[in-house]
mmCIF file of C-alpha atoms in Angstrom:
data_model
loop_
_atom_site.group_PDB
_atom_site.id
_atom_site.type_symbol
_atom_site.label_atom_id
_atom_site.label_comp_id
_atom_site.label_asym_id
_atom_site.label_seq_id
_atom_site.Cartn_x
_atom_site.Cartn_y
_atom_site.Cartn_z
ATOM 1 C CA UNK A 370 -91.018 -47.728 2.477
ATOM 2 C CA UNK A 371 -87.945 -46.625 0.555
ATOM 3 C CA UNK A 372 -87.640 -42.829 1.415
ATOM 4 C CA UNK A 373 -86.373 -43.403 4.936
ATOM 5 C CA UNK A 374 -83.382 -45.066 4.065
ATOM 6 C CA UNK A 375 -82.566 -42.682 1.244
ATOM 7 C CA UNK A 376 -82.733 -40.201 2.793
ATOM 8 C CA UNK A 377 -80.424 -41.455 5.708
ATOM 9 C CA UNK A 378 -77.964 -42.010 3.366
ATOM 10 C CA UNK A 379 -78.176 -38.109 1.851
ATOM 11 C CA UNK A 380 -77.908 -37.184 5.606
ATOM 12 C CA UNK A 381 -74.526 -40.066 6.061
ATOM 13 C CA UNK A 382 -72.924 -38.100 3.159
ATOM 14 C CA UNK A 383 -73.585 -34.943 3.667
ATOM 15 C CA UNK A 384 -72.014 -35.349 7.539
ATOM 16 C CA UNK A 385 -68.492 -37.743 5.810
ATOM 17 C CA UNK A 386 -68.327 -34.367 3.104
ATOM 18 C CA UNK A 387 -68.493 -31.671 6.055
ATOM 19 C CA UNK A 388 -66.096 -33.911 7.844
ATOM 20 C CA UNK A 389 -63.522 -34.320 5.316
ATOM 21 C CA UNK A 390 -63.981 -30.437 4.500
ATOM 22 C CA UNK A 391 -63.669 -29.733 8.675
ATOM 23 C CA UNK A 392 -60.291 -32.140 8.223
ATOM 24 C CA UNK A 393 -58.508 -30.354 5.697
ATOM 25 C CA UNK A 394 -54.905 -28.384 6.809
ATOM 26 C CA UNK A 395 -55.233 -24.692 7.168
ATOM 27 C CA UNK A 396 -54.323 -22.730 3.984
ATOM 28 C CA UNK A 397 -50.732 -21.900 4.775
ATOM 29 C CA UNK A 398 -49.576 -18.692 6.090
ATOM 30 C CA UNK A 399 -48.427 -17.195 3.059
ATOM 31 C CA UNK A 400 -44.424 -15.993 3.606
ATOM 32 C CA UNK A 401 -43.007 -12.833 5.041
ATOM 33 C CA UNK A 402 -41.120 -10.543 2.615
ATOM 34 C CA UNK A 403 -37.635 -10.659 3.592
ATOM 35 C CA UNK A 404 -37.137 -8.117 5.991
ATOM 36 C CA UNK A 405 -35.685 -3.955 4.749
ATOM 37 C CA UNK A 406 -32.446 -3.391 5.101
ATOM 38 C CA UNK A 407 -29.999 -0.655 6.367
ATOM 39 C CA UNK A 408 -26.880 -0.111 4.817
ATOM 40 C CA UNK A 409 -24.665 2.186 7.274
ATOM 41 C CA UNK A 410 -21.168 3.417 5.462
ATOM 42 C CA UNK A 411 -18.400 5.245 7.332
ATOM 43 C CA UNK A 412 -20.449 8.590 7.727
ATOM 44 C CA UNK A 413 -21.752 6.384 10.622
ATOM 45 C CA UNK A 414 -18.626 7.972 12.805
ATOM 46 C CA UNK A 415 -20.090 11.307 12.090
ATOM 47 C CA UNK A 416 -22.671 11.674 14.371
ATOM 48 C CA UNK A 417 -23.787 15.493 15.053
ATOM 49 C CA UNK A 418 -23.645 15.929 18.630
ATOM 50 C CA UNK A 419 -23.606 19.391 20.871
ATOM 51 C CA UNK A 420 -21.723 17.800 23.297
ATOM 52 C CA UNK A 421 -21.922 20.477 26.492
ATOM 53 C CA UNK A 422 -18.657 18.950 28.091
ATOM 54 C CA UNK A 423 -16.485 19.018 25.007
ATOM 55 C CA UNK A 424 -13.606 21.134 26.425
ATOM 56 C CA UNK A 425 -13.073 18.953 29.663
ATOM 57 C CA UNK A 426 -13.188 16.059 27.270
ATOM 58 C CA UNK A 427 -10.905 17.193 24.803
ATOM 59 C CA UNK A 428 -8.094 17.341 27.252
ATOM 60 C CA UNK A 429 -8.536 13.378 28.265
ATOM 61 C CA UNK A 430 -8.786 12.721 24.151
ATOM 62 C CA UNK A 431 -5.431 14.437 23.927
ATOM 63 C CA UNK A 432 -3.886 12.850 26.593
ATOM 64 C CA UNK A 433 -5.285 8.951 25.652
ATOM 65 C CA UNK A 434 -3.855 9.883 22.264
ATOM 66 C CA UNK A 435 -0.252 10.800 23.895
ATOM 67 C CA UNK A 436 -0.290 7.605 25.625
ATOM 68 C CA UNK A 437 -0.550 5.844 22.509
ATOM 69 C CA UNK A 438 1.938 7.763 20.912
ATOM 70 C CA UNK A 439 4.429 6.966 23.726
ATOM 71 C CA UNK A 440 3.381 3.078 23.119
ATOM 72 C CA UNK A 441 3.452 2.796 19.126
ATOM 73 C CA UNK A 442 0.117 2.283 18.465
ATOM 74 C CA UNK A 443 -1.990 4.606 16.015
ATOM 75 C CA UNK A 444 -3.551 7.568 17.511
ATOM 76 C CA UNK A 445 -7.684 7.654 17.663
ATOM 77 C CA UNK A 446 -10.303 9.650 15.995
ATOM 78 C CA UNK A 447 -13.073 11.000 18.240
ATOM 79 C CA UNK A 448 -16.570 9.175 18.002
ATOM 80 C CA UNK A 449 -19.925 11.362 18.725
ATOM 81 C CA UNK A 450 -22.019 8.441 19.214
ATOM 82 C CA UNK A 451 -19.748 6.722 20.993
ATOM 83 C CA UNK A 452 -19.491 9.967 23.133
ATOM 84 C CA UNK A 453 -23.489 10.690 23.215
ATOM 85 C CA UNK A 454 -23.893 6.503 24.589
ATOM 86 C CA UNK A 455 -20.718 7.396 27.261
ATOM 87 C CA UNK A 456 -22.904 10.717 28.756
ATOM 88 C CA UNK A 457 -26.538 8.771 28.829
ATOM 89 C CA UNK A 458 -24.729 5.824 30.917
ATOM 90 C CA UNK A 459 -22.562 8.215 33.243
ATOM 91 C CA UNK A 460 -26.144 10.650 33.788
ATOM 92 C CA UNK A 461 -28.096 7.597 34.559
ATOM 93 C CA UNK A 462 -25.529 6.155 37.093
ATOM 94 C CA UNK A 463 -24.754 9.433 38.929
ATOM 95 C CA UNK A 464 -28.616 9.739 39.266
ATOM 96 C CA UNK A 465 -29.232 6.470 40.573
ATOM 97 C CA UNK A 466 -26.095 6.310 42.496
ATOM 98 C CA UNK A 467 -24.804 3.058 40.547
ATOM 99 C CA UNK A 468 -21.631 2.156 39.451
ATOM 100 C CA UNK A 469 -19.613 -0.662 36.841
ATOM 101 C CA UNK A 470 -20.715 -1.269 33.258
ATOM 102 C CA UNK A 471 -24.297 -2.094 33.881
ATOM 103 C CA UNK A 472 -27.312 0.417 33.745
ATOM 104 C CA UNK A 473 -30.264 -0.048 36.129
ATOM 105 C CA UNK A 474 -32.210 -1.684 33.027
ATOM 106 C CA UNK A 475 -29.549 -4.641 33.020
ATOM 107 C CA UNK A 476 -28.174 -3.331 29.260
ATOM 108 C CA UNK A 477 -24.125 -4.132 28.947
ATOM 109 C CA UNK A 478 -21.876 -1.894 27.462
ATOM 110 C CA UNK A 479 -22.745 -3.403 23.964
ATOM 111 C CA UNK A 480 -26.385 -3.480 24.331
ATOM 112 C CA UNK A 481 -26.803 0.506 24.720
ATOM 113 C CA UNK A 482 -24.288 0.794 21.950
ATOM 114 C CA UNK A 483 -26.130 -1.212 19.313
ATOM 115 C CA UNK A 484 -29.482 -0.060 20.654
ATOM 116 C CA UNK A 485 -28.307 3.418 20.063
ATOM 117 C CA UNK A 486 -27.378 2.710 16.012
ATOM 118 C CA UNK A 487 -23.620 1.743 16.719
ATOM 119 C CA UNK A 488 -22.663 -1.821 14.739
ATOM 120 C CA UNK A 489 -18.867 -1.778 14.815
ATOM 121 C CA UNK A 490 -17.179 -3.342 17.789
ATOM 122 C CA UNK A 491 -16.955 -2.169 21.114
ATOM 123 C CA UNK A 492 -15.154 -1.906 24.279
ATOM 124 C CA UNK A 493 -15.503 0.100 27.796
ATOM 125 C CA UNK A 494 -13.637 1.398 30.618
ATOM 126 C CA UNK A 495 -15.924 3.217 33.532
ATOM 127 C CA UNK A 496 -14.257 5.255 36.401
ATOM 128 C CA UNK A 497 -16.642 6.768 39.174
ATOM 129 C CA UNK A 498 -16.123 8.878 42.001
ATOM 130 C CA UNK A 499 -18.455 10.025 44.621
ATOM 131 C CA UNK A 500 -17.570 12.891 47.438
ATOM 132 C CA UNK A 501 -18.693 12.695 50.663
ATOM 133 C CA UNK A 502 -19.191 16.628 50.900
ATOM 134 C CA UNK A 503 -21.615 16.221 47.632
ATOM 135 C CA UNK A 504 -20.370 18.558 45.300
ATOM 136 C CA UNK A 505 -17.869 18.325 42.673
ATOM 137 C CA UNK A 506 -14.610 20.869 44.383
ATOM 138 C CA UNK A 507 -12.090 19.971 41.314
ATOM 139 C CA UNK A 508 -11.939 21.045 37.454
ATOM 140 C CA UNK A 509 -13.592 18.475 36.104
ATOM 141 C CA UNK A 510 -10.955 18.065 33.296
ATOM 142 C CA UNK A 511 -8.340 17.054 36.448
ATOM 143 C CA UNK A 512 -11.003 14.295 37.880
ATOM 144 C CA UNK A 513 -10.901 12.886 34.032
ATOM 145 C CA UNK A 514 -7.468 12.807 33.946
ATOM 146 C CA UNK A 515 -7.060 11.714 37.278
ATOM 147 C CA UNK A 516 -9.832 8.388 36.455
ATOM 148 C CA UNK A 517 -7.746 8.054 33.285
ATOM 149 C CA UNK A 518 -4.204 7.943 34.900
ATOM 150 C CA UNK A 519 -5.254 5.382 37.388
ATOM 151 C CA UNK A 520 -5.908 2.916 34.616
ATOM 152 C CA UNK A 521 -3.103 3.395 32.971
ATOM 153 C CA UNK A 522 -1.044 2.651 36.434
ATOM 154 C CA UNK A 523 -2.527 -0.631 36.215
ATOM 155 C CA UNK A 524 0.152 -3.539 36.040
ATOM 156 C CA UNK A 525 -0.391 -7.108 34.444
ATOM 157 C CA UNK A 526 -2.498 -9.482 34.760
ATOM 158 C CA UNK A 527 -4.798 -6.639 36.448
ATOM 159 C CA UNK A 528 -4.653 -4.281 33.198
ATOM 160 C CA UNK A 529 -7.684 -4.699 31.113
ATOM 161 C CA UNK A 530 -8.166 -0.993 31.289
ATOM 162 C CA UNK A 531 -4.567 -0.270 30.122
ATOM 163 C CA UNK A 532 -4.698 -2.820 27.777
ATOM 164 C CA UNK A 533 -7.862 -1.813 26.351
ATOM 165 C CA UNK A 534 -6.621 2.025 25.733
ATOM 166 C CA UNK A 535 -3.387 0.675 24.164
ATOM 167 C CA UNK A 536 -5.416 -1.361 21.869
ATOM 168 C CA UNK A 537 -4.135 -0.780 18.073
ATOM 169 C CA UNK A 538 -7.167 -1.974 16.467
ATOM 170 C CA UNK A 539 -9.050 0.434 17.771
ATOM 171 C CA UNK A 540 -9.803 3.345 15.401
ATOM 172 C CA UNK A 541 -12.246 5.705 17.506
ATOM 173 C CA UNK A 542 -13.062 6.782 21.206
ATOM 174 C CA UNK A 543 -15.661 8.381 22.473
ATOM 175 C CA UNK A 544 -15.803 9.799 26.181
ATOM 176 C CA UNK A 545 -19.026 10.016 28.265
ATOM 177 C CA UNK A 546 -19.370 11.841 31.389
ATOM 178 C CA UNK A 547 -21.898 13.349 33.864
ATOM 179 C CA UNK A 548 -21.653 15.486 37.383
ATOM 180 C CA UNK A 549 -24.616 15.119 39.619
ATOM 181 C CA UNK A 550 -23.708 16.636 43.040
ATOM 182 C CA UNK A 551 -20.734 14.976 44.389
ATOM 183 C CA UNK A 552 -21.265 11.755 41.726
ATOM 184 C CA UNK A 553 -18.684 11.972 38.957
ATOM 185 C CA UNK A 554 -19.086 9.157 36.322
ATOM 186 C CA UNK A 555 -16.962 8.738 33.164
ATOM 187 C CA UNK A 556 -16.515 5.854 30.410
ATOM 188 C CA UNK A 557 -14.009 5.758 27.595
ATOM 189 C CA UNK A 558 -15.795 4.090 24.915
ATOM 190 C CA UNK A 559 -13.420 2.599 22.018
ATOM 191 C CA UNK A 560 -14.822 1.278 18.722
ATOM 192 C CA UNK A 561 -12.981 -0.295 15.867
ATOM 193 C CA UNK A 562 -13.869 0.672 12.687
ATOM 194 C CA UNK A 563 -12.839 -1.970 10.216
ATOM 195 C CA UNK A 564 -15.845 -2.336 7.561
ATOM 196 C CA UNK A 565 -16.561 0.361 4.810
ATOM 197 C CA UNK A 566 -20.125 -0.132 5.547
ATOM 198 C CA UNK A 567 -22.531 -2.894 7.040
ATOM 199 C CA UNK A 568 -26.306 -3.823 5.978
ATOM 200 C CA UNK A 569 -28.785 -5.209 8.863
ATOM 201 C CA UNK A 570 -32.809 -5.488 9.110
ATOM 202 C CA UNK A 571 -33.950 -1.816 9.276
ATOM 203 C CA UNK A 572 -36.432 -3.167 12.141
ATOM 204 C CA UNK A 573 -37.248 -5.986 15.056
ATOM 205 C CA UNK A 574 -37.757 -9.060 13.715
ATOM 206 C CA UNK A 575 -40.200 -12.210 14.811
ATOM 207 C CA UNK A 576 -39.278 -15.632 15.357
ATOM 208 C CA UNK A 577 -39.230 -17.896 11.936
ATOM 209 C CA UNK A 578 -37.523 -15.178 10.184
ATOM 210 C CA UNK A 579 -34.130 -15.053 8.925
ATOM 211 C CA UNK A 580 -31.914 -12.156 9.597
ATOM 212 C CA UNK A 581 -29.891 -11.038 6.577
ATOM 213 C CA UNK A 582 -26.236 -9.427 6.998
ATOM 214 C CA UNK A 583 -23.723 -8.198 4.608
ATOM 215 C CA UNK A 584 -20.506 -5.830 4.745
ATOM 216 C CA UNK A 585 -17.008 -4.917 2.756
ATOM 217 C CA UNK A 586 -14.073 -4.879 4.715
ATOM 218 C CA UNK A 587 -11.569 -2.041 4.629
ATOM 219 C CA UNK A 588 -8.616 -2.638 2.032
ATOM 220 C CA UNK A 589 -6.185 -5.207 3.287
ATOM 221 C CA UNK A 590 -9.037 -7.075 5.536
ATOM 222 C CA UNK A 591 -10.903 -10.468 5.172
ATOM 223 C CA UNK A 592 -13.638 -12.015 6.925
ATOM 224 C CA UNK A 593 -12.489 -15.483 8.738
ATOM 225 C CA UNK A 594 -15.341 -16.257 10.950
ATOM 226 C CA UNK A 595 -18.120 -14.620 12.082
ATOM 227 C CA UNK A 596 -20.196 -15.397 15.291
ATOM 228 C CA UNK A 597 -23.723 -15.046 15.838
ATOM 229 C CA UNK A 598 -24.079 -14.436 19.547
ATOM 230 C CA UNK A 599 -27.321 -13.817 21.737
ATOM 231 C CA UNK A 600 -28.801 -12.776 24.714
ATOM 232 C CA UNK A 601 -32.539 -13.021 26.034
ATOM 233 C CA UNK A 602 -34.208 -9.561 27.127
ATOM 234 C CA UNK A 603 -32.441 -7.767 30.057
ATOM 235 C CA UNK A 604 -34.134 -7.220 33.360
ATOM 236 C CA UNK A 605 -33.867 -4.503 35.575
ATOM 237 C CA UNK A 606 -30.932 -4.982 38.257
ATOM 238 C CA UNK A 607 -31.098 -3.502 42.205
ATOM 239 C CA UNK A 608 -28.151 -1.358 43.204
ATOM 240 C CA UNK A 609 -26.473 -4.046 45.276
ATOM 241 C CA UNK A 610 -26.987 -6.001 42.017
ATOM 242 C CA UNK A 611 -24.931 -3.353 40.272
ATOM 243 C CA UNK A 612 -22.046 -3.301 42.572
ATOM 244 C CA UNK A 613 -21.384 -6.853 42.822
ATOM 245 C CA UNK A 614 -20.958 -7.259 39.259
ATOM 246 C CA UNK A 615 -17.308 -6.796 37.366
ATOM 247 C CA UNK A 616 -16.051 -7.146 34.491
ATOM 248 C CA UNK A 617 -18.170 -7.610 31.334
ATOM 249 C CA UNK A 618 -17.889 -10.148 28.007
ATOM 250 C CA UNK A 619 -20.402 -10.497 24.782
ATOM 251 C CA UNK A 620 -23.441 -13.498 24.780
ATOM 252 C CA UNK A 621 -23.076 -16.716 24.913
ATOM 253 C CA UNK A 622 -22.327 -17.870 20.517
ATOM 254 C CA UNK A 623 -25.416 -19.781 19.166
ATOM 255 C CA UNK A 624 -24.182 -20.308 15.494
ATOM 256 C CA UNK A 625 -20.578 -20.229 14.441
ATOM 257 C CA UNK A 626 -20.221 -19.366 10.319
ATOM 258 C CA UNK A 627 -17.430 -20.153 8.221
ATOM 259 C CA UNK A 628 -16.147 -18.542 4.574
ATOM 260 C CA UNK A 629 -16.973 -21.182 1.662
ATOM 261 C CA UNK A 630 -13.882 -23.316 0.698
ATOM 262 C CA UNK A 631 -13.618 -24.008 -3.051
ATOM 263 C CA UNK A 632 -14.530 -26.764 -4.466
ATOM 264 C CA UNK A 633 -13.093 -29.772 -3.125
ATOM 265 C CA UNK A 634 -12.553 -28.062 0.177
ATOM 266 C CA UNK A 635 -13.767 -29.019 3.488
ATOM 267 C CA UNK A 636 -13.547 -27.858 7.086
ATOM 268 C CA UNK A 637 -11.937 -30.328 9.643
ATOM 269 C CA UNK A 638 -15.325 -30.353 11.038
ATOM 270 C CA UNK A 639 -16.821 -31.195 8.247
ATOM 271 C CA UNK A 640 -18.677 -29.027 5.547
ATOM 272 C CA UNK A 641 -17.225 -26.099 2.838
ATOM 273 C CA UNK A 642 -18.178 -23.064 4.862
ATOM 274 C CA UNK A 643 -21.429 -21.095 4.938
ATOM 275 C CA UNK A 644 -21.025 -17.994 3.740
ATOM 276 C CA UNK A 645 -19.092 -16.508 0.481
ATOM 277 C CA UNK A 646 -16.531 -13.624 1.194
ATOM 278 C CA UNK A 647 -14.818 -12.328 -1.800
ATOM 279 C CA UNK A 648 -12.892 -9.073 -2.241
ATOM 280 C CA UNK A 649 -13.454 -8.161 1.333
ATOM 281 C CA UNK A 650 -17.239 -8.609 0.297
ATOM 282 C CA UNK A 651 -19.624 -11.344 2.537
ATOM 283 C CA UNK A 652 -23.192 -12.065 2.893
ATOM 284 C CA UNK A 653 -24.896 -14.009 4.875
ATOM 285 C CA UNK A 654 -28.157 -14.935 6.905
ATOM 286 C CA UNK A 655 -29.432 -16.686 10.097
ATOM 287 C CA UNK A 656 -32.584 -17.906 11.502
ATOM 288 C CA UNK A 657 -34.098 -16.037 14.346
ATOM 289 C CA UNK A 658 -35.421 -18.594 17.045
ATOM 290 C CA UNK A 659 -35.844 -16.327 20.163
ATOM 291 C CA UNK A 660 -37.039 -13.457 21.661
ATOM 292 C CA UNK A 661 -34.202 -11.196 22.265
ATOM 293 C CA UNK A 662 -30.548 -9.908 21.116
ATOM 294 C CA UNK A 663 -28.992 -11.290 18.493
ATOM 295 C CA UNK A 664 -25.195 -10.086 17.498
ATOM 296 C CA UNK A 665 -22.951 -10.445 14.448
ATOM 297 C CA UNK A 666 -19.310 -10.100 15.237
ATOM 298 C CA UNK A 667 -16.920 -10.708 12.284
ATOM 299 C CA UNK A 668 -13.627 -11.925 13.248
ATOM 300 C CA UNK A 669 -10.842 -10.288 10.850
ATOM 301 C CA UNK A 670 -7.382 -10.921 9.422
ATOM 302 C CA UNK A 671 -5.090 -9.827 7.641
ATOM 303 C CA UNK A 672 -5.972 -10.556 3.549
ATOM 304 C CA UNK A 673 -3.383 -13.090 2.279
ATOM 305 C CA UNK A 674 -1.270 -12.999 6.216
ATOM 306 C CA UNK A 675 -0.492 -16.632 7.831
ATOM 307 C CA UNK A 676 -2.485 -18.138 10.423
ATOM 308 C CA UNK A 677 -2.449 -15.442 13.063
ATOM 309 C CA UNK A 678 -4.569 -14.968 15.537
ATOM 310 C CA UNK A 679 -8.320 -13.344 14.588
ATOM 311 C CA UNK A 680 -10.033 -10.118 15.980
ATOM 312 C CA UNK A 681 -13.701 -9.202 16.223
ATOM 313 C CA UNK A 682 -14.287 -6.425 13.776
ATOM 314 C CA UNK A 683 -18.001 -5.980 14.551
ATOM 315 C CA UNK A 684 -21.152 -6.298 17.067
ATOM 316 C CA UNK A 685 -24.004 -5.386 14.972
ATOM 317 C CA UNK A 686 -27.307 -5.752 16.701
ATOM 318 C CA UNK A 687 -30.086 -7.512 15.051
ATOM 319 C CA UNK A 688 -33.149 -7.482 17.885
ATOM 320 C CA UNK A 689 -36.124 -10.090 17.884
ATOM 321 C CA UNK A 690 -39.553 -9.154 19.454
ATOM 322 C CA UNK A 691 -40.573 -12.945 19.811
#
């Protein structure tokens, strides 16, 4: 008369043990190795590049450097990559009969840089021209400097062209161009190289990672702030999408970082900074919390100068597949 309930009670604990076993938290994930690096150093402005247009665009180099000359600011170095991102952009639009900063993808002027290795920052100017007879009739050299002239007739506050080819931080230029029929496209595609070299992940990262970044400054440069700006995934834009849009300006800034005050220190809004920059050396790291483009522009100044104004030094891509 006693087995029954005996051997209820073997089957009551065996189901409360497989419960409290089918309870129990998952194992947790073990962590993700911090992600490889890249470390790029100034032989990044050496790209090799057969450039098949190098002639024509030596005579626009030559003549963006005399303008410079004639306004006080330093004269340029020529940039390969820059050049090599300029004549993918101009092929695609004379192809597809587009025009502005935008490709048919929906990639800005800084997205096809830093997908194409470049991590210093970055500026455009795009001229097109399109005959009506469809063919090309000029030297292609006189339609550069023709594109090129018109932007520097611009006149205040309707000079961002002008302004941007007078620039004196910029170090470098690179100019793309492409002939298709009677579709002339050309960009003049300034960088500003201002960090001996830069280190960022080696590949895509996933959500729930962090994204490391470090750099050196040239001599006489200091890190004061650096931005972390992003985008979500471009989509593909229609031609009339193209044409309607203008002028172009980086992502939207997600996470503003600050150097780290001594001891004692404290920002006005609140906190000693969140980074360490010393000797024209920083590090730093961010989490990654979308799918998409992330971007790490340093603002600069001048190492031991007053409070003057700040300029972006980089735009360093860091990309996150989600």
């Amino acid at each position: 008369m006693t087995a029954a309930p005996q051997n209820a009670c073997a089957r009551c604990a065996l189901f409360l043990l497989l419960a409290a076993a089918g309870c129990r938290p998952p194992a947790p994930e073990e962590p993700r190795p911090p992600a490889p690096l890249v470390r790029l150093g100034l032989e990044r402005t050496t790209t090799s590049y057969e450039d098949t247009r190098a002639a024509d665009k030596r005579v626009l180099f030559e003549r963006i450097n005399r303008d410079r000359e004639a306004a006080g600011v330093p004269a340029l170095r020529y940039e390969a990559r820059a050049a090599l991102v300029g004549d993918a952009f101009c092929l695609d639009a004379a192809l597809s009969g587009s025009w502005g900063h935008w490709d048919v993808k929906g990639r800005a002027p800084y997205l096809r840089w830093g997908l194409a290795g470049g991590v210093d920052y970055h500026a455009e100017n795009v001229a097109s021209f399109s005959s009506s007879s469809g063919r090309i009739d000029r030297p292609l050299r006189d339609v550069l400097l023709e594109a090129h002239e018109s932007m520097m007739a611009e006149r205040p506050p309707q000079d961002g062209h002008r302004r941007t080819i007078l620039d004196p931080l910029f170090t470098h230029v690179g100019i793309g161009l492409a002939a298709v029929g009677g579709e002339f496209r050309m960009t003049e595609e300034f960088t500003r190289v201002a960090l001996e070299w830069i280190e960022l992940p080696a590949a895509p990262l996933r959500k729930g990672d962090w994204a490391r970044f470090a750099g050196r400054t040239l001599p006489d440069w200091e890190v004061g702030l650096v931005e972390i700006r992003f985008e979500p995934p471009p989509h593909p834009l229609s031609l009339s999408e193209l044409r309607r849009r203008g002028s172009y300006r980086l992502p939207p800034v997600v996470r503003t970082l600050r150097p780290r005050l001594p001891l004692g220190g404290q920002y006005d809004t609140g906190g000693r900074g969140d980074f360490v920059e010393k000797d024209g050396r920083l590090a730093l790291a961010f989490p990654i919390e979308a799918r998409g483009h992330y971007f790490v522009v340093c603002y600069l100044r001048r190492r031991g100068g007053g409070p003057e104004a700040m300029s972006p030094g980089t735009a360093a891509l860091v990309i996150s597949e989600g």
